[in-house]
CSV table of C-alpha atoms and ligand atoms in Angstrom, one decimal:
chain,number,residue,atom,x,y,z
A,190,MET,CA,102.0,113.9,89.6
A,191,ILE,CA,100.4,112.3,92.2
A,192,LYS,CA,97.8,114.4,93.7
A,193,ILE,CA,96.4,114.6,97.3
A,194,ALA,CA,92.9,114.5,98.2
A,195,PRO,CA,92.1,114.8,102.0
A,196,SER,CA,89.0,113.3,103.0
A,197,ILE,CA,86.5,115.4,105.4
A,198,LEU,CA,85.2,112.7,107.1
A,199,SER,CA,88.3,112.6,109.4
A,200,ALA,CA,88.2,116.6,109.9
A,201,ASP,CA,86.9,118.5,112.7
A,202,PHE,CA,83.6,119.6,112.1
A,203,SER,CA,83.2,122.1,114.3
A,204,ARG,CA,86.0,123.8,112.5
A,205,LEU,CA,85.6,122.7,108.8
A,206,GLY,CA,85.9,125.7,107.2
A,207,GLU,CA,89.5,126.0,109.0
A,208,GLU,CA,90.1,122.8,108.3
A,209,ILE,CA,89.6,122.8,104.5
A,210,ALA,CA,91.4,126.6,104.4
A,211,LYS,CA,94.4,124.4,106.1
A,212,VAL,CA,94.6,121.2,103.7
A,213,GLY,CA,94.5,123.9,101.0
A,214,SER,CA,97.1,126.3,102.3
A,215,CYS,CA,99.3,123.0,102.9
A,216,GLY,CA,99.2,121.6,99.5
A,217,ALA,CA,96.3,119.1,98.8
A,218,ASP,CA,94.9,119.1,95.2
A,219,MET,CA,91.1,118.3,95.9
A,220,VAL,CA,88.9,117.8,99.0
A,221,HIS,CA,87.2,114.7,99.0
A,222,VAL,CA,83.5,114.1,100.4
A,223,ASP,CA,82.4,110.8,101.6
A,224,VAL,CA,78.6,110.6,101.2
A,225,MET,CA,76.7,107.7,103.0
A,226,ASP,CA,73.3,106.5,103.3
A,227,GLY,CA,73.0,104.3,105.9
A,228,HIS,CA,71.9,101.4,103.4
A,229,PHE,CA,75.0,101.1,100.7
A,230,VAL,CA,77.4,101.4,104.2
A,231,PRO,CA,76.4,101.3,107.3
A,232,ASN,CA,77.0,104.8,108.6
A,233,ILE,CA,75.5,108.0,107.9
A,234,THR,CA,77.8,111.3,106.7
A,235,MET,CA,76.7,114.2,104.8
A,236,GLY,CA,75.1,115.6,101.7
A,237,PRO,CA,74.7,117.9,99.3
A,238,LEU,CA,74.4,121.0,101.9
A,239,VAL,CA,77.8,120.0,102.9
A,240,VAL,CA,79.1,120.5,99.2
A,241,LYS,CA,77.2,124.1,98.7
A,242,ALA,CA,79.2,125.5,101.8
A,243,LEU,CA,82.9,123.8,101.0
A,244,LYS,CA,81.9,125.6,97.5
A,245,LYS,CA,81.9,128.4,98.9
A,246,ILE,CA,84.8,128.5,101.0
A,247,THR,CA,87.4,126.6,98.8
A,248,LYS,CA,88.7,126.7,95.3
A,249,LEU,CA,89.9,123.4,95.3
A,250,PRO,CA,88.0,120.6,93.0
A,251,ILE,CA,85.1,118.8,95.1
A,252,ASP,CA,86.0,115.1,94.9
A,253,VAL,CA,82.1,113.5,95.9
A,254,HIS,CA,82.2,109.9,96.7
A,255,LEU,CA,78.7,108.4,97.1
A,256,MET,CA,78.6,105.2,99.0
A,257,ILE,CA,75.1,105.3,98.6
A,258,THR,CA,72.1,103.4,96.8
A,259,ASP,CA,70.1,104.6,93.3
A,260,PRO,CA,72.8,107.2,93.1
A,261,GLU,CA,71.0,108.3,90.1
A,262,LYS,CA,68.3,110.2,92.2
A,263,TYR,CA,70.9,112.2,93.8
A,264,ILE,CA,73.4,113.3,90.7
A,265,ARG,CA,71.5,116.7,90.4
A,266,PRO,CA,71.8,117.8,93.9
A,267,PHE,CA,75.3,116.8,94.3
A,268,ALA,CA,76.1,118.8,90.6
A,269,GLU,CA,74.0,121.8,91.4
A,270,ALA,CA,75.8,122.1,94.8
A,271,GLY,CA,79.0,122.3,93.5
A,272,SER,CA,80.8,118.9,92.8
A,273,ASP,CA,83.0,118.7,90.5
A,274,ILE,CA,84.2,114.9,90.3
A,275,ILE,CA,81.3,112.4,91.4
A,276,SER,CA,82.1,108.7,92.1
A,277,PHE,CA,79.6,106.2,92.5
A,278,HIS,CA,79.5,102.5,93.2
A,279,ALA,CA,78.9,100.4,90.3
A,280,GLU,CA,77.8,97.6,92.8
A,281,ALA,CA,74.6,100.2,93.6
A,282,VAL,CA,73.3,100.7,90.3
A,283,LYS,CA,71.7,98.6,87.4
A,284,ASP,CA,73.0,100.5,84.5
A,285,PRO,CA,76.2,102.6,85.4
A,286,MET,CA,76.4,104.1,81.9
A,287,ALA,CA,72.6,106.1,82.7
A,288,VAL,CA,74.5,107.6,86.2
A,289,ILE,CA,77.7,108.3,83.9
A,290,ASN,CA,75.4,110.5,81.3
A,291,GLU,CA,73.4,111.7,84.1
A,292,ILE,CA,76.8,113.0,85.3
A,293,LYS,CA,78.0,114.2,82.4
A,294,LYS,CA,74.8,116.3,81.5
A,295,TYR,CA,75.8,119.0,84.2
A,296,GLY,CA,79.4,119.0,82.8
A,297,LYS,CA,80.9,117.0,86.4
A,298,VAL,CA,83.3,114.1,86.0
A,299,PRO,CA,82.5,110.8,86.2
A,300,ALA,CA,84.1,108.1,88.1
A,301,LEU,CA,83.5,104.8,89.0
A,302,ALA,CA,84.2,103.5,92.4
A,303,VAL,CA,85.1,99.7,92.9
A,304,ASN,CA,85.0,97.7,96.4
A,305,PRO,CA,88.0,95.6,97.4
A,306,ASP,CA,86.4,92.2,96.7
A,307,SER,CA,84.8,93.6,93.4
A,308,ASP,CA,86.2,92.2,90.2
A,309,ILE,CA,86.4,94.9,87.3
A,310,PRO,CA,85.4,93.1,84.0
A,311,TRP,CA,82.1,95.6,84.5
A,312,THR,CA,84.3,98.6,83.6
A,313,ALA,CA,84.7,96.8,80.0
A,314,GLY,CA,83.0,99.3,77.8
A,315,LEU,CA,82.8,102.2,80.4
A,316,THR,CA,86.4,103.1,80.8
A,317,GLU,CA,86.0,105.3,77.4
A,318,HIS,CA,83.8,107.4,79.3
A,319,ILE,CA,84.8,108.0,82.4
A,320,GLY,CA,87.3,110.5,84.0
A,321,MET,CA,88.6,108.4,87.1
A,322,VAL,CA,88.3,105.1,88.6
A,323,LEU,CA,88.2,105.0,92.5
A,324,PHE,CA,89.6,101.8,93.9
A,325,MET,CA,88.6,101.2,97.4
A,326,THR,CA,91.5,99.8,99.7
A,327,VAL,CA,89.1,99.2,102.9
A,328,PHE,CA,85.6,98.3,102.7
A,329,PRO,CA,83.9,101.4,102.6
A,330,GLY,CA,82.0,103.0,105.7
A,331,PHE,CA,84.4,104.1,108.1
A,332,GLU,CA,87.8,106.1,108.3
A,333,GLY,CA,90.9,104.7,110.0
A,334,GLN,CA,91.0,101.2,108.8
A,335,LYS,CA,93.8,98.9,107.8
A,336,PHE,CA,94.6,99.1,103.9
A,337,MET,CA,94.3,96.1,101.9
A,338,PRO,CA,97.0,94.8,99.8
A,339,GLN,CA,95.4,92.4,98.1
A,340,VAL,CA,93.6,95.5,96.0
A,341,LEU,CA,97.2,96.0,94.3
A,342,PRO,CA,97.5,94.0,91.8
A,343,LYS,CA,93.7,94.9,90.5
A,344,ILE,CA,95.0,98.5,90.2
A,345,LYS,CA,98.3,97.4,88.3
A,346,LYS,CA,95.9,95.0,86.0
A,347,PHE,CA,93.5,98.5,85.3
A,348,LYS,CA,96.8,100.5,84.7
A,349,GLU,CA,98.1,98.4,82.1
A,350,GLU,CA,94.6,98.1,80.4
A,351,ILE,CA,94.3,101.6,79.7
A,352,ASP,CA,97.3,102.3,79.0
A,353,LYS,CA,97.6,99.6,76.5
A,354,LYS,CA,94.2,101.7,75.1
A,355,GLY,CA,95.8,105.1,75.1
A,356,LEU,CA,93.1,106.1,78.0
A,357,LYS,CA,93.9,108.8,80.2
A,358,ILE,CA,92.0,107.9,83.2
A,359,ASP,CA,93.1,109.0,86.7
A,360,ILE,CA,93.4,106.2,89.3
A,361,GLU,CA,92.4,107.3,92.4
A,362,VAL,CA,92.3,105.0,95.6
A,363,ASP,CA,90.9,105.2,99.2
A,364,GLY,CA,91.2,103.9,102.3
A,365,GLY,CA,94.1,103.1,104.6
A,366,ILE,CA,96.6,105.3,102.6
A,367,ASN,CA,99.4,106.8,104.9
A,368,GLU,CA,103.1,107.4,104.2
A,369,LYS,CA,103.6,103.7,104.5
A,370,THR,CA,101.0,102.5,102.4
A,371,ALA,CA,101.3,105.5,99.3
A,372,ALA,CA,104.4,104.2,97.8
A,373,ASN,CA,102.3,101.0,96.7
A,374,VAL,CA,99.7,102.3,95.1
A,375,ILE,CA,101.5,104.2,93.5
A,376,GLU,CA,104.1,102.2,92.3
A,377,ALA,CA,100.6,99.9,91.2
A,378,GLY,CA,99.8,103.2,89.1
A,379,ALA,CA,97.4,105.3,91.3
A,380,ASN,CA,97.8,109.2,91.1
A,381,VAL,CA,94.9,110.6,93.1
A,382,LEU,CA,95.6,109.5,96.9
A,383,VAL,CA,92.6,109.9,98.9
A,384,ALA,CA,93.2,110.2,102.9
A,385,GLY,CA,91.3,110.9,106.0
A,386,SER,CA,93.1,110.0,109.1
A,387,ALA,CA,96.6,110.2,108.3
A,388,ILE,CA,96.0,113.8,107.4
A,389,PHE,CA,93.5,115.3,109.9
A,390,TYR,CA,94.7,113.0,112.7
A,391,SER,CA,98.5,114.6,112.5
A,392,LYS,CA,100.0,117.6,114.2
A,393,ASP,CA,101.9,118.8,110.5
A,394,TYR,CA,99.1,118.7,107.9
A,395,LYS,CA,101.8,120.1,105.4
A,396,ALA,CA,104.3,117.1,106.6
A,397,SER,CA,101.7,114.2,106.5
A,398,ILE,CA,100.2,115.5,102.8
A,399,GLU,CA,103.9,115.8,101.5
A,400,SER,CA,105.0,112.0,102.8
A,401,ILE,CA,102.0,110.6,101.2
A,402,ARG,CA,103.0,112.2,97.8
A,403,ASN,CA,106.4,111.4,97.9
A,404,ALA,CA,106.2,108.3,99.5
A,405,LYS,CA,109.1,105.6,99.2
A,406,LYS,CA,108.1,101.8,99.1
A,407,GLN,CA,107.9,100.1,102.0
A,408,ALA,CA,106.8,96.4,102.6
A,409,VAL,CA,102.9,96.9,103.8
B,546,DX5,C1,85.6,105.1,103.5
B,546,DX5,C2,85.9,106.3,102.9
B,546,DX5,C3,87.5,107.2,102.8
B,546,DX5,C4,87.7,106.8,104.0
B,546,DX5,C5,89.2,107.3,104.1
B,546,DX5,O1,84.4,104.7,103.4
B,546,DX5,O2,85.4,106.3,101.6
B,546,DX5,O3,87.3,108.1,102.1
B,546,DX5,O4,87.2,108.3,105.1
B,546,DX5,O5,89.7,107.8,105.7
B,546,DX5,P1,90.9,106.9,105.9
B,546,DX5,O6,92.1,107.6,105.4
B,546,DX5,O7,91.3,107.1,107.4
B,546,DX5,O8,91.2,105.5,105.5
B,547,ZN,ZN1,85.9,107.8,99.9
């Protein structure tokens, strides 16, 4: 089953509560929160306060994507604010296992995020300990960028590896996902699709969520 995670980075922040209620009633499976610190990526967005506010108004799982340096310092505040899944970039840490353990300490699902140009050997030995991998299909930092099809073979290879090991790990993709690009990532093995601009800039949230979920293969 394909899950859709609208990224609130593209939502109207002056009406955030309404936007969350709307994607919830239009079939979203979780809420994706993009946290940027101006160091790991050249943009600054939101922190635990926003997660805490969202937690009060939605029952959907909150999927926090940390694009920050030193993520280990911020696991506790994000966990206590009500995050359900916490992704961090392995490129941002020296000891990914320590961060995974910190996330688990608070009973949250640990996830590893991978930049488009990062290879995945560093996931070796970690896959048994995580609940999800997040493959970036744009360079992190901004919404509305163009999907990078060159990431597809990496997703496929990872899916084959976890299937061989019999591991049940969610494969999330993030960046440039729309009704045209979605089928390609689904075919490669992804089952959690993040979409920001494709949902929040559309006139009909329900139609865009369903067209991403049920996307048919097209050339990208
Ligand atoms: C990029 C973020 C994404 C982004 C998605 O750094 O991690 O979640 O906001 O936006 P779209 O779907 O517009 O590419
Ligand atoms: Zn994201």
